[in-house]
XYZ file of C-alpha atoms in Angstrom:
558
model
C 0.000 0.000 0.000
C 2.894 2.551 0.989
C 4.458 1.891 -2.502
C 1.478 2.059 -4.276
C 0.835 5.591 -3.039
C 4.225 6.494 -3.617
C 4.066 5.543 -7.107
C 0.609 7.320 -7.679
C 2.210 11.064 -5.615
C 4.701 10.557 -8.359
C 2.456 10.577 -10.997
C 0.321 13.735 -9.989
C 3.410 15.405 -9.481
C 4.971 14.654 -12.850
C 1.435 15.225 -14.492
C 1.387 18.793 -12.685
C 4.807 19.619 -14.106
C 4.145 18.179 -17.518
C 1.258 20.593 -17.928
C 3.046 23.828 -18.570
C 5.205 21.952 -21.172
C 2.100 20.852 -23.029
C 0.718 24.180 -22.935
C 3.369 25.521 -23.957
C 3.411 23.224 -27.133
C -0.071 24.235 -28.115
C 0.810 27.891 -27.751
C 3.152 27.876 -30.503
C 1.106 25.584 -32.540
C -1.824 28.206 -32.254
C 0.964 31.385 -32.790
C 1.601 29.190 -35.781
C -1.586 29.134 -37.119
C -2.422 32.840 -36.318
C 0.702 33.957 -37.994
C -0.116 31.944 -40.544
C -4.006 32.713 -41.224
C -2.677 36.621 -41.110
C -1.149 36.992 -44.297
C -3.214 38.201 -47.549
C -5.570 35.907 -48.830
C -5.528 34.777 -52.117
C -8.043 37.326 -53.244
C -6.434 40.018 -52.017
C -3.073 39.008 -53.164
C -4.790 38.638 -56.918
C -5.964 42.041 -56.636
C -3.422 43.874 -55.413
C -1.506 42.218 -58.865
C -4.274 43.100 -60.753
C -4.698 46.903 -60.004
C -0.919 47.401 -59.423
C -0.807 46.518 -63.667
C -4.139 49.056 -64.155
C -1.753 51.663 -62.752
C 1.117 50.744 -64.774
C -1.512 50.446 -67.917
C -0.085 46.831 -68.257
C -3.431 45.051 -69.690
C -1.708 42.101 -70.985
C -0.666 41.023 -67.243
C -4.080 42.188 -66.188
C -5.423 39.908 -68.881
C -3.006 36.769 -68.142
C -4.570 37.366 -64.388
C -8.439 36.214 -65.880
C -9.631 32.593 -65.521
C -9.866 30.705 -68.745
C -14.068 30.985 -68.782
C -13.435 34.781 -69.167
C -10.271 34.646 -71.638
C -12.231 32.411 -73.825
C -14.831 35.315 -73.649
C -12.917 38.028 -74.644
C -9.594 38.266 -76.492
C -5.940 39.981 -75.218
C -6.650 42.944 -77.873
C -10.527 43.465 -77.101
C -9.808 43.479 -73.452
C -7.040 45.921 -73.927
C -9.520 48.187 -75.922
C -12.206 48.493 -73.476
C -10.133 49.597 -70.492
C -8.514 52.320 -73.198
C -12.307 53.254 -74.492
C -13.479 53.225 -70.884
C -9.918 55.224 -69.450
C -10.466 57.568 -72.934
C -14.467 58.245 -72.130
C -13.281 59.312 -68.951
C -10.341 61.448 -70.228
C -8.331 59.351 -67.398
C -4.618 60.378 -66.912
C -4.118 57.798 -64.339
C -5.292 55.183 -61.862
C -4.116 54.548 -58.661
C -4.979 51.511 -56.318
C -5.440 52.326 -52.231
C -6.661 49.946 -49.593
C -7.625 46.350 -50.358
C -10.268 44.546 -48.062
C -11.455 40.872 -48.965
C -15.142 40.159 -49.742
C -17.411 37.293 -50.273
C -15.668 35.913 -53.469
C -13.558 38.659 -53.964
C -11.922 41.139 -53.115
C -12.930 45.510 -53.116
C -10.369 47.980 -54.006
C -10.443 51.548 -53.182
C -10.022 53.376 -56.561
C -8.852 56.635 -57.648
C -8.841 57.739 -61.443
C -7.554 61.184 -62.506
C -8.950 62.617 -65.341
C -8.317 65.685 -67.655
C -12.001 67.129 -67.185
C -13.926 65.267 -64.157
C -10.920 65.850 -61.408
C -10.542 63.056 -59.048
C -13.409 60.076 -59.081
C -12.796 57.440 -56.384
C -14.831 54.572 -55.699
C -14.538 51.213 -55.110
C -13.819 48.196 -57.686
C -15.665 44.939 -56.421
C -13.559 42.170 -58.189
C -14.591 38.501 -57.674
C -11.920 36.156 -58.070
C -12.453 32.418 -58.124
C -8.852 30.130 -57.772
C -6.577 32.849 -57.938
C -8.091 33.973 -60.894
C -10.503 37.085 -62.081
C -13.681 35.863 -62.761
C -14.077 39.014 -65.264
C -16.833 41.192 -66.834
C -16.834 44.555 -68.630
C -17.970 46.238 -65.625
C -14.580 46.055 -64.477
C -13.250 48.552 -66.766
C -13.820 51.124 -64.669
C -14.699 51.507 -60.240
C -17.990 51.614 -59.644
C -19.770 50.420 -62.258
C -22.608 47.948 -61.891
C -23.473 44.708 -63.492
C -24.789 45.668 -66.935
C -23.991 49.217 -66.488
C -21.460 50.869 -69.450
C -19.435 54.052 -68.771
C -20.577 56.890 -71.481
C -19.840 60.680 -71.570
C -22.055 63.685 -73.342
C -19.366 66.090 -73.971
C -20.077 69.720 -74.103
C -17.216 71.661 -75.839
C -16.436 75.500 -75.636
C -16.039 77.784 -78.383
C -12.784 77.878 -80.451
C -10.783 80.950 -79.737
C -9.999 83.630 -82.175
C -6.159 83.754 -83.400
C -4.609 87.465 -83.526
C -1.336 88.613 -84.990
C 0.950 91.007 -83.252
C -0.557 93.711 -82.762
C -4.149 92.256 -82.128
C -4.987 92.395 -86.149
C -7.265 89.026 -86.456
C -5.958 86.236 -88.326
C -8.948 83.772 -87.860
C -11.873 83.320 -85.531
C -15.481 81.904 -85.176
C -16.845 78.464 -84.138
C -14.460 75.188 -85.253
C -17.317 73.772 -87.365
C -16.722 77.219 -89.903
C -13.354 78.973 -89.210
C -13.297 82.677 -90.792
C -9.930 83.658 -91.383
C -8.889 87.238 -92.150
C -7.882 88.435 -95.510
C -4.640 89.310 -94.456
C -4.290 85.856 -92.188
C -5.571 83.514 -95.029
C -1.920 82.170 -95.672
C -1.453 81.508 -92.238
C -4.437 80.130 -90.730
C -4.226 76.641 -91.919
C -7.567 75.061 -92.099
C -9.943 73.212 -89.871
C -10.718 69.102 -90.194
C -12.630 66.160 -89.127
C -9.574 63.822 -87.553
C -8.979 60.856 -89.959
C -6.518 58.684 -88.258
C -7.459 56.355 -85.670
C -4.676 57.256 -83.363
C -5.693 61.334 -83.900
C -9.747 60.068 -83.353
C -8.479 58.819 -80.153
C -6.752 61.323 -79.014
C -9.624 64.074 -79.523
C -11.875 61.861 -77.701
C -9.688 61.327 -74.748
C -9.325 65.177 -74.450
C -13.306 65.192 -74.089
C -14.332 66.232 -77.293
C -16.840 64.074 -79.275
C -15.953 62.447 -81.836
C -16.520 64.347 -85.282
C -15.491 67.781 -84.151
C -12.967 69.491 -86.416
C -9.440 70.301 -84.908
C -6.667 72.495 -86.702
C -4.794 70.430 -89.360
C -2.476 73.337 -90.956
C -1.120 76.671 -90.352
C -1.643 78.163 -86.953
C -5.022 76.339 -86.199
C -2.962 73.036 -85.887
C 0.312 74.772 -83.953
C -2.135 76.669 -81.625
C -4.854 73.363 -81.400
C -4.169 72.927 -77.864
C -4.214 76.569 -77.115
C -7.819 77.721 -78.829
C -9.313 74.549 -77.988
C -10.281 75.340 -74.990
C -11.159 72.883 -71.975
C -14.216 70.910 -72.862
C -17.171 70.175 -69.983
C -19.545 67.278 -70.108
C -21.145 64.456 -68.442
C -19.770 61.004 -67.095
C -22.272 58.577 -66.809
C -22.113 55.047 -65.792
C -25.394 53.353 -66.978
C -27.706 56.056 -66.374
C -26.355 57.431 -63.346
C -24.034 60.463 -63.244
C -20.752 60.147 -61.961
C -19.339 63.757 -62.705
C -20.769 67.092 -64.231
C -17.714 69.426 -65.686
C -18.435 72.869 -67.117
C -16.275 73.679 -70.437
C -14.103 76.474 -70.710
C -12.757 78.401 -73.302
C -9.712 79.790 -74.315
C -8.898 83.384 -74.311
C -7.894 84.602 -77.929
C -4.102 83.858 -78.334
C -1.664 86.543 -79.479
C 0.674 85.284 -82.211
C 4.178 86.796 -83.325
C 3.208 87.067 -86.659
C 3.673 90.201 -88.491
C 0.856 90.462 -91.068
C 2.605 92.789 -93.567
C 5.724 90.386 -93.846
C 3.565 87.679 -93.907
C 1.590 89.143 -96.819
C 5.001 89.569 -98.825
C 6.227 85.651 -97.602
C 3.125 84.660 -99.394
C 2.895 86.669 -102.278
C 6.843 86.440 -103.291
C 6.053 82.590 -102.817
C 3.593 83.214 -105.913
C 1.967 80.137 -105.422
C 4.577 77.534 -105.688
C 5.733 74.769 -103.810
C 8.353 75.592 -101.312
C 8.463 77.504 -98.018
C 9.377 80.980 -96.752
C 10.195 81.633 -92.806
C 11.035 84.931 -91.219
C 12.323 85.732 -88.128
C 13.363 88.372 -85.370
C 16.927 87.960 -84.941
C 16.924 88.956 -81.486
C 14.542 87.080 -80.226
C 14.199 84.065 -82.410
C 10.247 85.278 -82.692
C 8.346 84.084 -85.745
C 7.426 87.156 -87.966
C 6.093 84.970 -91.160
C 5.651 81.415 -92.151
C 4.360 80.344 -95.507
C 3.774 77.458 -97.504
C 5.894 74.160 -96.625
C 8.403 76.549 -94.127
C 8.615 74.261 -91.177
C 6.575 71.460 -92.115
C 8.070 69.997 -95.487
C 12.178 69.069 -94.460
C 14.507 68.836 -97.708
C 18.093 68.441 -98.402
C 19.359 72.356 -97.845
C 22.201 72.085 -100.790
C 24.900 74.986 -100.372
C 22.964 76.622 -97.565
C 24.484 74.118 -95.201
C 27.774 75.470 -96.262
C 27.101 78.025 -93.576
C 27.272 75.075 -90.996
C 30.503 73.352 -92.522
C 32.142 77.190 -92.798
C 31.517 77.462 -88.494
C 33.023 73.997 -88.234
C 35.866 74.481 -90.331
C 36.427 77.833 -88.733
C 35.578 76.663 -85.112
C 37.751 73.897 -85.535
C 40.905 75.836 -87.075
C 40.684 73.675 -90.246
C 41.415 76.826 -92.164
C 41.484 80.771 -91.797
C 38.818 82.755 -94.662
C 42.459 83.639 -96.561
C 43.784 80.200 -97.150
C 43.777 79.249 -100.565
C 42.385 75.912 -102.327
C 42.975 74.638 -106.421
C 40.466 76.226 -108.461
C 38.810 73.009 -109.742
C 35.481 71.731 -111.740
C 34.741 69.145 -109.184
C 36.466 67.285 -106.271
C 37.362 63.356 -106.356
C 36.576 62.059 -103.054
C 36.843 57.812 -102.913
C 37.503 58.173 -106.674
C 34.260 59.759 -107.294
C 34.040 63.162 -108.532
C 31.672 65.709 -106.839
C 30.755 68.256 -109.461
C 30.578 72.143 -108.780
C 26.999 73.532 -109.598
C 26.816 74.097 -112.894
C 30.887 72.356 -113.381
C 32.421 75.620 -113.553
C 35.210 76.274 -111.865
C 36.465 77.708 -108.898
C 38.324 77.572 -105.958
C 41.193 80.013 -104.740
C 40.661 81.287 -100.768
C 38.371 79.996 -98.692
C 36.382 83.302 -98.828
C 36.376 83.284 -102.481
C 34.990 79.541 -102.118
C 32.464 80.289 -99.860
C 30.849 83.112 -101.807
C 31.010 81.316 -105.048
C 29.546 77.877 -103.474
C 32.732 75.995 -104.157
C 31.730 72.329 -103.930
C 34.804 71.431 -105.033
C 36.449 73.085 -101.763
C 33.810 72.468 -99.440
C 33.352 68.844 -99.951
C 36.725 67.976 -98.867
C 36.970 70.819 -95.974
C 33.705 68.328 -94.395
C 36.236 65.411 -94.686
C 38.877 67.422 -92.880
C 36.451 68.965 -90.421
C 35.197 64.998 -89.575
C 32.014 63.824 -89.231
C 31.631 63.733 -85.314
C 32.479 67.818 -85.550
C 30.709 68.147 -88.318
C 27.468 66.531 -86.895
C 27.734 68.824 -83.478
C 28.403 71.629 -84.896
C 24.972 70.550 -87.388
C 23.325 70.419 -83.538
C 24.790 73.230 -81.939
C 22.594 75.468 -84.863
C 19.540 73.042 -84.531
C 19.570 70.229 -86.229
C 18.020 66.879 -84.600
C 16.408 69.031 -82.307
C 12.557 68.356 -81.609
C 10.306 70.211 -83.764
C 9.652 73.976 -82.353
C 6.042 73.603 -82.217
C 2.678 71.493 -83.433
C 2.869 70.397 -87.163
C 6.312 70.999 -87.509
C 9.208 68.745 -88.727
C 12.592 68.543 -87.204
C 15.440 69.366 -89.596
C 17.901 66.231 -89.830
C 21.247 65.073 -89.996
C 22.771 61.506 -89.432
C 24.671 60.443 -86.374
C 28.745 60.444 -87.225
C 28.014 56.585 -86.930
C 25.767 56.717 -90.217
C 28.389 58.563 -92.112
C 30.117 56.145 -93.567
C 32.362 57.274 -96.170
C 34.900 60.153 -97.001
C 31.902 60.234 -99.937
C 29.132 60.512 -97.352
C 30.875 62.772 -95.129
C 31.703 65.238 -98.441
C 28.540 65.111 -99.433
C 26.653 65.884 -96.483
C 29.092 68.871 -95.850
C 27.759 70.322 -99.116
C 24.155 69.936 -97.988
C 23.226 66.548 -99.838
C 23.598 62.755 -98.601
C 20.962 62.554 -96.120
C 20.643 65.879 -94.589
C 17.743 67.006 -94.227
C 16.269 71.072 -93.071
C 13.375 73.391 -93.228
C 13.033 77.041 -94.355
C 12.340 77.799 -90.624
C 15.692 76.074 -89.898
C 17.670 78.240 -92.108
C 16.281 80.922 -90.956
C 17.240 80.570 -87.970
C 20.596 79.636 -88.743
C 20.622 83.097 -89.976
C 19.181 84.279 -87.098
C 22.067 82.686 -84.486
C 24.777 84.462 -86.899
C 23.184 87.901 -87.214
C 22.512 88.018 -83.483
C 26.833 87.273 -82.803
C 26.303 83.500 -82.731
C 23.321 82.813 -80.010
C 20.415 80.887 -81.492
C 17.029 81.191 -79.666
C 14.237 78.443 -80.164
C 11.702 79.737 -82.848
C 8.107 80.393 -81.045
C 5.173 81.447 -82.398
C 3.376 83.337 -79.315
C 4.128 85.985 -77.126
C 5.931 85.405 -74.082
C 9.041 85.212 -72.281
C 12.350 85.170 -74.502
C 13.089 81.594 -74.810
C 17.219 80.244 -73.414
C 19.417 81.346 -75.845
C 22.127 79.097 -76.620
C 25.265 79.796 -78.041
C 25.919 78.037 -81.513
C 29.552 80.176 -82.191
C 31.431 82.214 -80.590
C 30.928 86.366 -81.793
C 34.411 86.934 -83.678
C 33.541 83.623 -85.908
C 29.691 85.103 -86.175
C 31.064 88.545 -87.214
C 33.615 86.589 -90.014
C 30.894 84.775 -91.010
C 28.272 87.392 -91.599
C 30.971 89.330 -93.553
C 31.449 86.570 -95.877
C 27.620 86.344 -96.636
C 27.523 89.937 -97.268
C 30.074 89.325 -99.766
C 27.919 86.532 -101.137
C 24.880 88.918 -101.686
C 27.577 92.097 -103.267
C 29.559 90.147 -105.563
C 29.188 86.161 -105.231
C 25.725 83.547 -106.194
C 23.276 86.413 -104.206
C 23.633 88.686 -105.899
C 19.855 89.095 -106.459
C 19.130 89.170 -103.292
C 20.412 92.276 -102.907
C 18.757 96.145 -101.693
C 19.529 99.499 -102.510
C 20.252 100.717 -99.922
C 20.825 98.339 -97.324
C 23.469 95.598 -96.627
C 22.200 92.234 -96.741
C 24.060 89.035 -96.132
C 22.791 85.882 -97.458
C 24.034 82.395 -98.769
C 22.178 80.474 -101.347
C 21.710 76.954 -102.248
C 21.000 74.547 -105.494
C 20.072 70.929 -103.888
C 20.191 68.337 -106.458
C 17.689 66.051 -106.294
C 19.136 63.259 -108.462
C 22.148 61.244 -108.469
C 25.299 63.500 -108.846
C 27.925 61.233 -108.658
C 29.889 59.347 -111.054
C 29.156 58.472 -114.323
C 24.799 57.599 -113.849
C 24.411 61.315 -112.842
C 21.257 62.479 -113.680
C 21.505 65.666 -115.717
C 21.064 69.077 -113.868
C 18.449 71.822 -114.497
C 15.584 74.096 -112.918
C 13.592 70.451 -112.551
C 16.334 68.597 -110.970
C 17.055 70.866 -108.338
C 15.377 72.597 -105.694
C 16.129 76.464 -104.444
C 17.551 77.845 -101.432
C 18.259 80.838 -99.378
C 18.952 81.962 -96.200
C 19.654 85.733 -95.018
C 19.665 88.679 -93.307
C 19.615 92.528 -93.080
C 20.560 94.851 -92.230
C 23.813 93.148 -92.063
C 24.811 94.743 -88.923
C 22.354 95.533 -86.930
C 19.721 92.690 -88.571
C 15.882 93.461 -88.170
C 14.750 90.664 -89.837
C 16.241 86.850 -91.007
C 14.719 85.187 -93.778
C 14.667 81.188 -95.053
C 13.498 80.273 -98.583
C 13.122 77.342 -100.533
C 11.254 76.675 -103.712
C 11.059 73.120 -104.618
C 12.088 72.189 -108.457
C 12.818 75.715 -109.101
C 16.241 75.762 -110.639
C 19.324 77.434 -108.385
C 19.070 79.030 -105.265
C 21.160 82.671 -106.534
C 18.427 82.551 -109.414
C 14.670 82.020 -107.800
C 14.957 81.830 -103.812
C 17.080 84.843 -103.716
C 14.646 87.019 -105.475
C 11.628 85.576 -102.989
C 14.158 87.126 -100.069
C 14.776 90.179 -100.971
C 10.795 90.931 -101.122
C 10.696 89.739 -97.725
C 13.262 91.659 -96.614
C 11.921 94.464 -98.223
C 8.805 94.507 -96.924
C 10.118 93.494 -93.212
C 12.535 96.681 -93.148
C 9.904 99.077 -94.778
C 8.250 98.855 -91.206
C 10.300 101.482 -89.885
């Protein structure tokens, strides 16, 4: 009996100190557990992935996120086109996912879209998911739709805004469906259209215009679009319910730089034929005139680009303006001979080369000069740079990389190969030399003087400008030239055929199209001037005449 109850105290007291260590067990078992049953569900986990791609505008992850019932519903490109409709009928900017909560089958996610017109709209996106999966419908395209319900939008646009010239004059004005321009402004005002392209339908639509209204496709209604436009109002709906209401607003009448009595002469020295004329205000890079195909129709500049290879070769101490070169009828670069203009010949200094439009010299002073310094200097005056405003064209030249030959390189120095420039770019080449070497950015309205950058430095600017002069007084520009005021110019004859060797095509007014660029007074410029006339025959011949109108008329402002 004594052991017995021995043996049994034993085992109440072992039991009794055996608890805590069995507790203890279960405590971490059930820590375990908790920890375990506190991370993100599935659903939430699928739509956090889901939303985080909506805000990166990543549809095909969104899309691989679906279960296979709903891809086989809808295709990759169809669902990628109704979150753009639905994002573009809401003029949406941007989504951004906030707090996620699960649901019954699901998950909700607290939604915020910015939009161009409706501000902020935040609601919440109930999104059932079923296996990891989205178990999707097109009332998912946007938060807080309902079953069934589709996101539309009555837009209400403002009026267009009137378009003035410097001093107020108006250029054009009245409602976008029947534009009135000015007599004075008709070469200027471009004209009004219904966007074709699907890209440019898309576009009006997601500024909140309907679809069908005209926008500016030329002139200064398509540079100033975005500025007469106005802000348009309207009415988000999703099924019949209104989400937002936005009033429209419209733009204030915008003040252009344009000078209608230079303007006038751009357009009627142009005469009616293909090619461009641009004018500017030397000291302030200001847009006084743009006709025709000035900045929006980018050819090869011929001879006028001599103005760039003369900075280099001066920048670069490749040679002084009094070094002298063979007088020649062409130049042999890899064996293949470069012709002058019209294979006359010429040569002797570098001044006298420059104002006769030496090919012959200037072709191989670009393969002296390189083509990496060649290229920058090309840059330093404009070239690759983005377009100066709406509708425009950058003016071109290849990377030194894509030069690649001596041939190339000579070529491109005399304003052929693959270069490529604008009126409005030689103009302001112009511009940069007659205001001591800086170059400001061409603009169109009113406002602040744009960062001037320095292209040369203001002894090369002044030897340069006196070598154009020369050009005008006794060299190829001649006719370019005023009674009674010093102009400087440079002209230029771009072949458009092949040139080199023996398949050259033969020359003449068809074969080649007309360039020059100038300025005046020659030192103390008013105005700068870019002209070229496509298939018109040499530059000293046609454009010049078309610049000294403009010039003319530009200075007879007092």
């Amino acid at each position: 009996m004594e052991g017995r109850g021995h043996s049994d105290e034993r085992r109440r007291r072992l039991t009794r100190r055996g608890a805590p260590a069995l507790g203890g067990a279960l405590l971490v078992i059930l820590l375990i557990v908790l920890i375990a049953s506190s991370g993100p569900s599935p659903a939430i986990g699928v739509a956090r992935g889901f939303t985080h791609a909506w805000e990166r505008s990543d549809y095909r992850a969104m899309y691989a996120m679906l279960t296979p019932a709903a891809r086989r519903g809808i295709d990759a490109a169809g669902f990628t086109e109704a979150y753009r409709t639905a994002a573009d009928t809401a003029t949406a900017t941007g989504v951004a996912a906030g707090k996620v909560s699960e649901t019954h089958g699901g998950a909700r996610v607290q939604m915020a879209v910015r939009t161009r017109i409706f501000g902020t709209i935040k609601a919440g996106l109930e999104l059932p998911v079923s296996h990891s999966r989205v178990v999707w419908s097109r009332d998912l395209v946007f938060p807080g739709l309902r079953h069934g319900e589709a996101l539309t939008r009555r837009s209400d646009p403002p009026p267009r805004a009137a378009i003035q010239a410097a001093d107020g004059a108006p250029i054009v004005s009245g409602p976008a469906q029947s534009r009135t321009p000015s007599a004075a402004g008709r070469g200027i005002a471009g004209q009004m259209g219904v966007p074709q392209n699907p890209a440019d339908i898309e576009a009006l639509y997601a500024r909140g215009f309907p679809q069908g209204r005209p926008v500016g496709q030329g002139g200064l209604e398509r540079i100033l679009e975005q500025r007469v436009a106005g802000r348009p109002g309207g009415t988000l709906l999703e099924g019949r319910r209104v989400v937002r209401r936005a009033a429209s607003h419209a733009a204030q009448a915008v003040r252009t730089t344009i000078d209608l009595h230079i303007e006038a002469a751009a357009v009627s020295a142009l005469g009616g034929r293909l090619g461009g004329v641009a004018a500017l205000d030397p000291h302030t890079g200001q847009v006084r005139a743009l006709a025709g195909i000035a900045f929006s129709g980018p050819q090869p500049p011929g001879s006028t680009f001599k103005l760039v290879t003369l900075a280099a070769v001066l920048t670069g101490h490749v040679a002084k303006p009094t070094d002298t070169f063979p007088v020649a009828t062409h130049a042999l670069i890899d064996g293949v001979p470069l012709d002058n203009a019209n294979g006359e010949s010429c040569g002797g200094t570098l001044e006298n080369a420059f104002v006769q439009s030496c090919n012959s010299v200037f072709a191989p002073l670009g393969v002296r000069v390189g083509a990496k310094h060649l290229v920058d200097m090309a840059e330093r005056f404009g070239f690759n740079d983005p377009a100066p405003f709406p509708g425009a064209k950058p003016s071109t030249i290849p990377h030194p990389d894509g030069i690649t030959s001596n041939l190339d390189l000579g070529s491109t120095a005399i304003g052929q190969g693959k270069v490529l420039a604008t009126p409005l770019e030689m103009a302001s080449i112009a511009q940069a030399i007659a205001a001591g070497g800086v170059q400001y950015r061409p603009t169109i309205v009113a406002g602040p003087r744009p960062f001037p950058r320095r292209a040369i430095d203001r002894r090369i600017a002044r030897t340069m400008r006196r070598l154009m002069v020369e050009v005008v007084r006794r060299g190829t520009g001649t006719s370019a030239a005023l009674p009674t005021v010093e102009v400087a110019g440079k002209t230029g004859t771009a072949e458009l055929g092949n040139t080199r060797g023996p398949n050259a095509t033969s020359g003449g007014a068809a074969n080649t199209d007309a360039w020059f660029a100038s300025f005046a007074p020659a030192k103390h410029a008013r105005i700068a001037v870019g002209v070229m006339l496509i298939r018109a025959g040499a530059g000293g011949q046609t454009a010049a005449p078309v610049a000294r109108q403009v010039l003319s008329a530009a200075l007879s402002r007092g």
